Amino acid sequence: MREAMVELDVIICSAGISACEKGEQWQRALSLLSETREAKVEPDVIICSAGISACAKGERWQQALSLLSGMSKVSLESNVMSYSAALSACAKGEQWQRALSLLSEMRRVRRWSPTSSSAVLGSARARKASSGSGLYRCSAGCGRRG
């Protein structure tokens, strides 16, 4: 039987990476992201955000932050979705200082979202992190315009 050849494009790659994220297969998601680049498909913010989300679900905060920082290296502008996914990864990995740093960066580049800080705070409370009160003060200040 002949194999059907499917040409990869942004939509197919994004769907595959998102499916891996939903199935909590972060390794496969990163593999597909690499295959996307090898196939000369230019990753977009949706593909990268799906990869970051997959890493977050796999509690791989280092890889999530690496993908987030790599976006600027290929001239992709991070959005609320990509930052929120990275925040989730930091929260799951109990990387509160990094989460605070991301919240501050989000505010600086005008990507702040009340939902993003709420997700981090909810995770901090759920895990009863000792730095939760400092996290709350920072996120409350992030919403202020000044």
mmCIF file with all atom_site columns, C-alpha atoms in Angstrom:
data_model
loop_
_atom_site.group_PDB
_atom_site.id
_atom_site.type_symbol
_atom_site.label_atom_id
_atom_site.label_alt_id
_atom_site.label_comp_id
_atom_site.label_asym_id
_atom_site.label_entity_id
_atom_site.label_seq_id
_atom_site.pdbx_PDB_ins_code
_atom_site.Cartn_x
_atom_site.Cartn_y
_atom_site.Cartn_z
_atom_site.occupancy
_atom_site.B_iso_or_equiv
_atom_site.pdbx_formal_charge
_atom_site.auth_seq_id
_atom_site.auth_comp_id
_atom_site.auth_asym_id
_atom_site.auth_atom_id
_atom_site.pdbx_PDB_model_num
ATOM 1   C CA . MET A 1 1   ? 0.000  0.000  0.000  1.00 0.00 ? 1   MET A CA 1
ATOM 2   C CA . ARG A 1 2   ? 1.337  3.432  -0.946 1.00 0.00 ? 2   ARG A CA 1
ATOM 3   C CA . GLU A 1 3   ? 1.847  5.963  1.817  1.00 0.00 ? 3   GLU A CA 1
ATOM 4   C CA . ALA A 1 4   ? 0.078  9.238  1.310  1.00 0.00 ? 4   ALA A CA 1
ATOM 5   C CA . MET A 1 5   ? 2.434  12.199 1.403  1.00 0.00 ? 5   MET A CA 1
ATOM 6   C CA . VAL A 1 6   ? 1.128  15.109 3.404  1.00 0.00 ? 6   VAL A CA 1
ATOM 7   C CA . GLU A 1 7   ? 2.921  18.382 3.045  1.00 0.00 ? 7   GLU A CA 1
ATOM 8   C CA . LEU A 1 8   ? 3.468  19.982 6.403  1.00 0.00 ? 8   LEU A CA 1
ATOM 9   C CA . ASP A 1 9   ? 2.165  23.462 6.941  1.00 0.00 ? 9   ASP A CA 1
ATOM 10  C CA . VAL A 1 10  ? 1.559  25.701 9.933  1.00 0.00 ? 10  VAL A CA 1
ATOM 11  C CA . ILE A 1 11  ? -1.978 24.405 10.492 1.00 0.00 ? 11  ILE A CA 1
ATOM 12  C CA . ILE A 1 12  ? -1.013 20.716 10.470 1.00 0.00 ? 12  ILE A CA 1
ATOM 13  C CA . CYS A 1 13  ? 1.998  21.315 12.713 1.00 0.00 ? 13  CYS A CA 1
ATOM 14  C CA . SER A 1 14  ? -0.021 23.423 15.138 1.00 0.00 ? 14  SER A CA 1
ATOM 15  C CA . ALA A 1 15  ? -2.743 20.770 15.336 1.00 0.00 ? 15  ALA A CA 1
ATOM 16  C CA . GLY A 1 16  ? -0.177 18.039 15.995 1.00 0.00 ? 16  GLY A CA 1
ATOM 17  C CA . ILE A 1 17  ? 1.604  19.974 18.723 1.00 0.00 ? 17  ILE A CA 1
ATOM 18  C CA . SER A 1 18  ? -1.714 20.938 20.327 1.00 0.00 ? 18  SER A CA 1
ATOM 19  C CA . ALA A 1 19  ? -2.804 17.284 20.286 1.00 0.00 ? 19  ALA A CA 1
ATOM 20  C CA . CYS A 1 20  ? 0.436  16.323 22.025 1.00 0.00 ? 20  CYS A CA 1
ATOM 21  C CA . GLU A 1 21  ? -0.164 19.040 24.597 1.00 0.00 ? 21  GLU A CA 1
ATOM 22  C CA . LYS A 1 22  ? -3.694 17.793 25.293 1.00 0.00 ? 22  LYS A CA 1
ATOM 23  C CA . GLY A 1 23  ? -2.349 14.223 25.565 1.00 0.00 ? 23  GLY A CA 1
ATOM 24  C CA . GLU A 1 24  ? 0.389  15.416 27.941 1.00 0.00 ? 24  GLU A CA 1
ATOM 25  C CA . GLN A 1 25  ? 3.111  14.265 25.556 1.00 0.00 ? 25  GLN A CA 1
ATOM 26  C CA . TRP A 1 26  ? 5.549  17.155 25.947 1.00 0.00 ? 26  TRP A CA 1
ATOM 27  C CA . GLN A 1 27  ? 8.485  15.191 24.484 1.00 0.00 ? 27  GLN A CA 1
ATOM 28  C CA . ARG A 1 28  ? 6.520  14.452 21.311 1.00 0.00 ? 28  ARG A CA 1
ATOM 29  C CA . ALA A 1 29  ? 5.378  18.080 21.111 1.00 0.00 ? 29  ALA A CA 1
ATOM 30  C CA . LEU A 1 30  ? 8.995  19.270 21.185 1.00 0.00 ? 30  LEU A CA 1
ATOM 31  C CA . SER A 1 31  ? 9.916  16.640 18.618 1.00 0.00 ? 31  SER A CA 1
ATOM 32  C CA . LEU A 1 32  ? 7.154  17.886 16.313 1.00 0.00 ? 32  LEU A CA 1
ATOM 33  C CA . LEU A 1 33  ? 8.346  21.442 16.834 1.00 0.00 ? 33  LEU A CA 1
ATOM 34  C CA . SER A 1 34  ? 11.811 20.366 15.675 1.00 0.00 ? 34  SER A CA 1
ATOM 35  C CA . GLU A 1 35  ? 10.317 18.533 12.693 1.00 0.00 ? 35  GLU A CA 1
ATOM 36  C CA . THR A 1 36  ? 8.412  21.701 11.827 1.00 0.00 ? 36  THR A CA 1
ATOM 37  C CA . ARG A 1 37  ? 11.666 23.629 11.587 1.00 0.00 ? 37  ARG A CA 1
ATOM 38  C CA . GLU A 1 38  ? 13.377 20.835 9.642  1.00 0.00 ? 38  GLU A CA 1
ATOM 39  C CA . ALA A 1 39  ? 10.488 20.816 7.144  1.00 0.00 ? 39  ALA A CA 1
ATOM 40  C CA . LYS A 1 40  ? 11.106 24.544 6.592  1.00 0.00 ? 40  LYS A CA 1
ATOM 41  C CA . VAL A 1 41  ? 7.744  25.465 8.080  1.00 0.00 ? 41  VAL A CA 1
ATOM 42  C CA . GLU A 1 42  ? 8.104  28.767 9.873  1.00 0.00 ? 42  GLU A CA 1
ATOM 43  C CA . PRO A 1 43  ? 6.722  28.345 13.410 1.00 0.00 ? 43  PRO A CA 1
ATOM 44  C CA . ASP A 1 44  ? 4.248  31.014 14.409 1.00 0.00 ? 44  ASP A CA 1
ATOM 45  C CA . VAL A 1 45  ? 3.188  32.246 17.832 1.00 0.00 ? 45  VAL A CA 1
ATOM 46  C CA . ILE A 1 46  ? 0.413  29.615 17.984 1.00 0.00 ? 46  ILE A CA 1
ATOM 47  C CA . ILE A 1 47  ? 2.813  26.720 17.355 1.00 0.00 ? 47  ILE A CA 1
ATOM 48  C CA . CYS A 1 48  ? 5.318  28.046 19.888 1.00 0.00 ? 48  CYS A CA 1
ATOM 49  C CA . SER A 1 49  ? 2.620  28.708 22.480 1.00 0.00 ? 49  SER A CA 1
ATOM 50  C CA . ALA A 1 50  ? 1.294  25.159 22.034 1.00 0.00 ? 50  ALA A CA 1
ATOM 51  C CA . GLY A 1 51  ? 4.839  23.872 22.616 1.00 0.00 ? 51  GLY A CA 1
ATOM 52  C CA . ILE A 1 52  ? 5.179  26.015 25.736 1.00 0.00 ? 52  ILE A CA 1
ATOM 53  C CA . SER A 1 53  ? 1.799  24.729 26.974 1.00 0.00 ? 53  SER A CA 1
ATOM 54  C CA . ALA A 1 54  ? 2.895  21.137 26.392 1.00 0.00 ? 54  ALA A CA 1
ATOM 55  C CA . CYS A 1 55  ? 6.013  21.780 28.459 1.00 0.00 ? 55  CYS A CA 1
ATOM 56  C CA . ALA A 1 56  ? 3.882  23.347 31.184 1.00 0.00 ? 56  ALA A CA 1
ATOM 57  C CA . LYS A 1 57  ? 1.651  20.280 31.366 1.00 0.00 ? 57  LYS A CA 1
ATOM 58  C CA . GLY A 1 58  ? 4.767  18.114 31.580 1.00 0.00 ? 58  GLY A CA 1
ATOM 59  C CA . GLU A 1 59  ? 6.133  20.350 34.342 1.00 0.00 ? 59  GLU A CA 1
ATOM 60  C CA . ARG A 1 60  ? 9.153  21.205 32.197 1.00 0.00 ? 60  ARG A CA 1
ATOM 61  C CA . TRP A 1 61  ? 9.587  24.859 33.084 1.00 0.00 ? 61  TRP A CA 1
ATOM 62  C CA . GLN A 1 62  ? 13.135 25.054 31.700 1.00 0.00 ? 62  GLN A CA 1
ATOM 63  C CA . GLN A 1 63  ? 12.019 23.983 28.229 1.00 0.00 ? 63  GLN A CA 1
ATOM 64  C CA . ALA A 1 64  ? 8.995  26.288 28.398 1.00 0.00 ? 64  ALA A CA 1
ATOM 65  C CA . LEU A 1 65  ? 11.179 29.301 29.196 1.00 0.00 ? 65  LEU A CA 1
ATOM 66  C CA . SER A 1 66  ? 13.647 28.284 26.506 1.00 0.00 ? 66  SER A CA 1
ATOM 67  C CA . LEU A 1 67  ? 10.866 28.220 23.913 1.00 0.00 ? 67  LEU A CA 1
ATOM 68  C CA . LEU A 1 68  ? 9.551  31.583 25.109 1.00 0.00 ? 68  LEU A CA 1
ATOM 69  C CA . SER A 1 69  ? 12.963 33.231 24.872 1.00 0.00 ? 69  SER A CA 1
ATOM 70  C CA . GLY A 1 70  ? 13.620 31.513 21.536 1.00 0.00 ? 70  GLY A CA 1
ATOM 71  C CA . MET A 1 71  ? 10.593 33.207 20.027 1.00 0.00 ? 71  MET A CA 1
ATOM 72  C CA . SER A 1 72  ? 12.318 36.587 19.987 1.00 0.00 ? 72  SER A CA 1
ATOM 73  C CA . LYS A 1 73  ? 15.377 35.017 18.337 1.00 0.00 ? 73  LYS A CA 1
ATOM 74  C CA . VAL A 1 74  ? 13.252 34.121 15.306 1.00 0.00 ? 74  VAL A CA 1
ATOM 75  C CA . SER A 1 75  ? 11.434 37.471 15.338 1.00 0.00 ? 75  SER A CA 1
ATOM 76  C CA . LEU A 1 76  ? 8.196  36.149 16.830 1.00 0.00 ? 76  LEU A CA 1
ATOM 77  C CA . GLU A 1 77  ? 6.403  38.431 19.237 1.00 0.00 ? 77  GLU A CA 1
ATOM 78  C CA . SER A 1 78  ? 5.213  36.638 22.367 1.00 0.00 ? 78  SER A CA 1
ATOM 79  C CA . ASN A 1 79  ? 1.579  37.181 23.268 1.00 0.00 ? 79  ASN A CA 1
ATOM 80  C CA . VAL A 1 80  ? -0.561 36.693 26.361 1.00 0.00 ? 80  VAL A CA 1
ATOM 81  C CA . MET A 1 81  ? -1.076 33.035 25.446 1.00 0.00 ? 81  MET A CA 1
ATOM 82  C CA . SER A 1 82  ? 2.653  32.277 25.266 1.00 0.00 ? 82  SER A CA 1
ATOM 83  C CA . TYR A 1 83  ? 3.427  34.184 28.468 1.00 0.00 ? 83  TYR A CA 1
ATOM 84  C CA . SER A 1 84  ? 0.515  32.539 30.294 1.00 0.00 ? 84  SER A CA 1
ATOM 85  C CA . ALA A 1 85  ? 1.727  29.091 29.290 1.00 0.00 ? 85  ALA A CA 1
ATOM 86  C CA . ALA A 1 86  ? 5.245  29.925 30.510 1.00 0.00 ? 86  ALA A CA 1
ATOM 87  C CA . LEU A 1 87  ? 3.798  31.263 33.770 1.00 0.00 ? 87  LEU A CA 1
ATOM 88  C CA . SER A 1 88  ? 1.894  28.030 34.216 1.00 0.00 ? 88  SER A CA 1
ATOM 89  C CA . ALA A 1 89  ? 5.095  26.046 33.693 1.00 0.00 ? 89  ALA A CA 1
ATOM 90  C CA . CYS A 1 90  ? 6.909  28.143 36.302 1.00 0.00 ? 90  CYS A CA 1
ATOM 91  C CA . ALA A 1 91  ? 4.035  27.782 38.755 1.00 0.00 ? 91  ALA A CA 1
ATOM 92  C CA . LYS A 1 92  ? 3.899  23.999 38.329 1.00 0.00 ? 92  LYS A CA 1
ATOM 93  C CA . GLY A 1 93  ? 7.654  23.834 38.790 1.00 0.00 ? 93  GLY A CA 1
ATOM 94  C CA . GLU A 1 94  ? 7.399  26.086 41.855 1.00 0.00 ? 94  GLU A CA 1
ATOM 95  C CA . GLN A 1 95  ? 9.675  28.617 40.202 1.00 0.00 ? 95  GLN A CA 1
ATOM 96  C CA . TRP A 1 96  ? 8.069  31.611 41.881 1.00 0.00 ? 96  TRP A CA 1
ATOM 97  C CA . GLN A 1 97  ? 10.915 34.054 41.288 1.00 0.00 ? 97  GLN A CA 1
ATOM 98  C CA . ARG A 1 98  ? 10.851 33.252 37.581 1.00 0.00 ? 98  ARG A CA 1
ATOM 99  C CA . ALA A 1 99  ? 7.067  33.619 37.564 1.00 0.00 ? 99  ALA A CA 1
ATOM 100 C CA . LEU A 1 100 ? 7.395  37.037 39.202 1.00 0.00 ? 100 LEU A CA 1
ATOM 101 C CA . SER A 1 101 ? 10.003 37.999 36.636 1.00 0.00 ? 101 SER A CA 1
ATOM 102 C CA . LEU A 1 102 ? 7.685  36.940 33.800 1.00 0.00 ? 102 LEU A CA 1
ATOM 103 C CA . LEU A 1 103 ? 4.789  38.916 35.291 1.00 0.00 ? 103 LEU A CA 1
ATOM 104 C CA . SER A 1 104 ? 7.036  41.959 35.457 1.00 0.00 ? 104 SER A CA 1
ATOM 105 C CA . GLU A 1 105 ? 8.187  41.423 31.864 1.00 0.00 ? 105 GLU A CA 1
ATOM 106 C CA . MET A 1 106 ? 4.579  41.021 30.724 1.00 0.00 ? 106 MET A CA 1
ATOM 107 C CA . ARG A 1 107 ? 3.731  44.354 32.248 1.00 0.00 ? 107 ARG A CA 1
ATOM 108 C CA . ARG A 1 108 ? 6.791  45.992 30.696 1.00 0.00 ? 108 ARG A CA 1
ATOM 109 C CA . VAL A 1 109 ? 5.929  44.767 27.170 1.00 0.00 ? 109 VAL A CA 1
ATOM 110 C CA . ARG A 1 110 ? 2.217  45.373 27.725 1.00 0.00 ? 110 ARG A CA 1
ATOM 111 C CA . ARG A 1 111 ? 1.204  41.714 27.634 1.00 0.00 ? 111 ARG A CA 1
ATOM 112 C CA . TRP A 1 112 ? -0.154 41.647 31.179 1.00 0.00 ? 112 TRP A CA 1
ATOM 113 C CA . SER A 1 113 ? -3.438 39.875 31.758 1.00 0.00 ? 113 SER A CA 1
ATOM 114 C CA . PRO A 1 114 ? -5.391 39.504 35.011 1.00 0.00 ? 114 PRO A CA 1
ATOM 115 C CA . THR A 1 115 ? -6.015 35.888 34.017 1.00 0.00 ? 115 THR A CA 1
ATOM 116 C CA . SER A 1 116 ? -2.284 35.189 33.833 1.00 0.00 ? 116 SER A CA 1
ATOM 117 C CA . SER A 1 117 ? -1.529 36.425 37.305 1.00 0.00 ? 117 SER A CA 1
ATOM 118 C CA . SER A 1 118 ? -4.644 34.711 38.662 1.00 0.00 ? 118 SER A CA 1
ATOM 119 C CA . ALA A 1 119 ? -3.441 31.379 37.294 1.00 0.00 ? 119 ALA A CA 1
ATOM 120 C CA . VAL A 1 120 ? -0.105 31.755 39.029 1.00 0.00 ? 120 VAL A CA 1
ATOM 121 C CA . LEU A 1 121 ? -1.734 32.877 42.267 1.00 0.00 ? 121 LEU A CA 1
ATOM 122 C CA . GLY A 1 122 ? -4.172 29.973 42.183 1.00 0.00 ? 122 GLY A CA 1
ATOM 123 C CA . SER A 1 123 ? -1.328 27.548 41.757 1.00 0.00 ? 123 SER A CA 1
ATOM 124 C CA . ALA A 1 124 ? 0.635  29.210 44.546 1.00 0.00 ? 124 ALA A CA 1
ATOM 125 C CA . ARG A 1 125 ? -2.308 28.922 46.896 1.00 0.00 ? 125 ARG A CA 1
ATOM 126 C CA . ALA A 1 126 ? -2.981 25.326 45.882 1.00 0.00 ? 126 ALA A CA 1
ATOM 127 C CA . ARG A 1 127 ? 0.610  24.360 46.617 1.00 0.00 ? 127 ARG A CA 1
ATOM 128 C CA . LYS A 1 128 ? 0.727  26.544 49.733 1.00 0.00 ? 128 LYS A CA 1
ATOM 129 C CA . ALA A 1 129 ? 3.948  28.130 48.586 1.00 0.00 ? 129 ALA A CA 1
ATOM 130 C CA . SER A 1 130 ? 5.660  30.175 51.245 1.00 0.00 ? 130 SER A CA 1
ATOM 131 C CA . SER A 1 131 ? 6.222  33.003 48.762 1.00 0.00 ? 131 SER A CA 1
ATOM 132 C CA . GLY A 1 132 ? 2.527  33.250 47.888 1.00 0.00 ? 132 GLY A CA 1
ATOM 133 C CA . SER A 1 133 ? 1.979  36.492 49.760 1.00 0.00 ? 133 SER A CA 1
ATOM 134 C CA . GLY A 1 134 ? 4.826  38.206 47.895 1.00 0.00 ? 134 GLY A CA 1
ATOM 135 C CA . LEU A 1 135 ? 3.485  36.839 44.657 1.00 0.00 ? 135 LEU A CA 1
ATOM 136 C CA . TYR A 1 136 ? 0.067  38.272 45.470 1.00 0.00 ? 136 TYR A CA 1
ATOM 137 C CA . ARG A 1 137 ? 1.483  41.727 46.172 1.00 0.00 ? 137 ARG A CA 1
ATOM 138 C CA . CYS A 1 138 ? 3.442  41.714 42.912 1.00 0.00 ? 138 CYS A CA 1
ATOM 139 C CA . SER A 1 139 ? 0.546  40.551 40.761 1.00 0.00 ? 139 SER A CA 1
ATOM 140 C CA . ALA A 1 140 ? -1.797 43.055 42.367 1.00 0.00 ? 140 ALA A CA 1
ATOM 141 C CA . GLY A 1 141 ? 0.696  45.796 41.465 1.00 0.00 ? 141 GLY A CA 1
ATOM 142 C CA . CYS A 1 142 ? 1.037  44.497 37.907 1.00 0.00 ? 142 CYS A CA 1
ATOM 143 C CA . GLY A 1 143 ? -2.537 45.483 37.176 1.00 0.00 ? 143 GLY A CA 1
ATOM 144 C CA . ARG A 1 144 ? -1.981 49.105 38.079 1.00 0.00 ? 144 ARG A CA 1
ATOM 145 C CA . ARG A 1 145 ? -1.241 51.524 35.317 1.00 0.00 ? 145 ARG A CA 1
ATOM 146 C CA . GLY A 1 146 ? 1.398  54.001 36.180 1.00 0.00 ? 146 GLY A CA 1
#
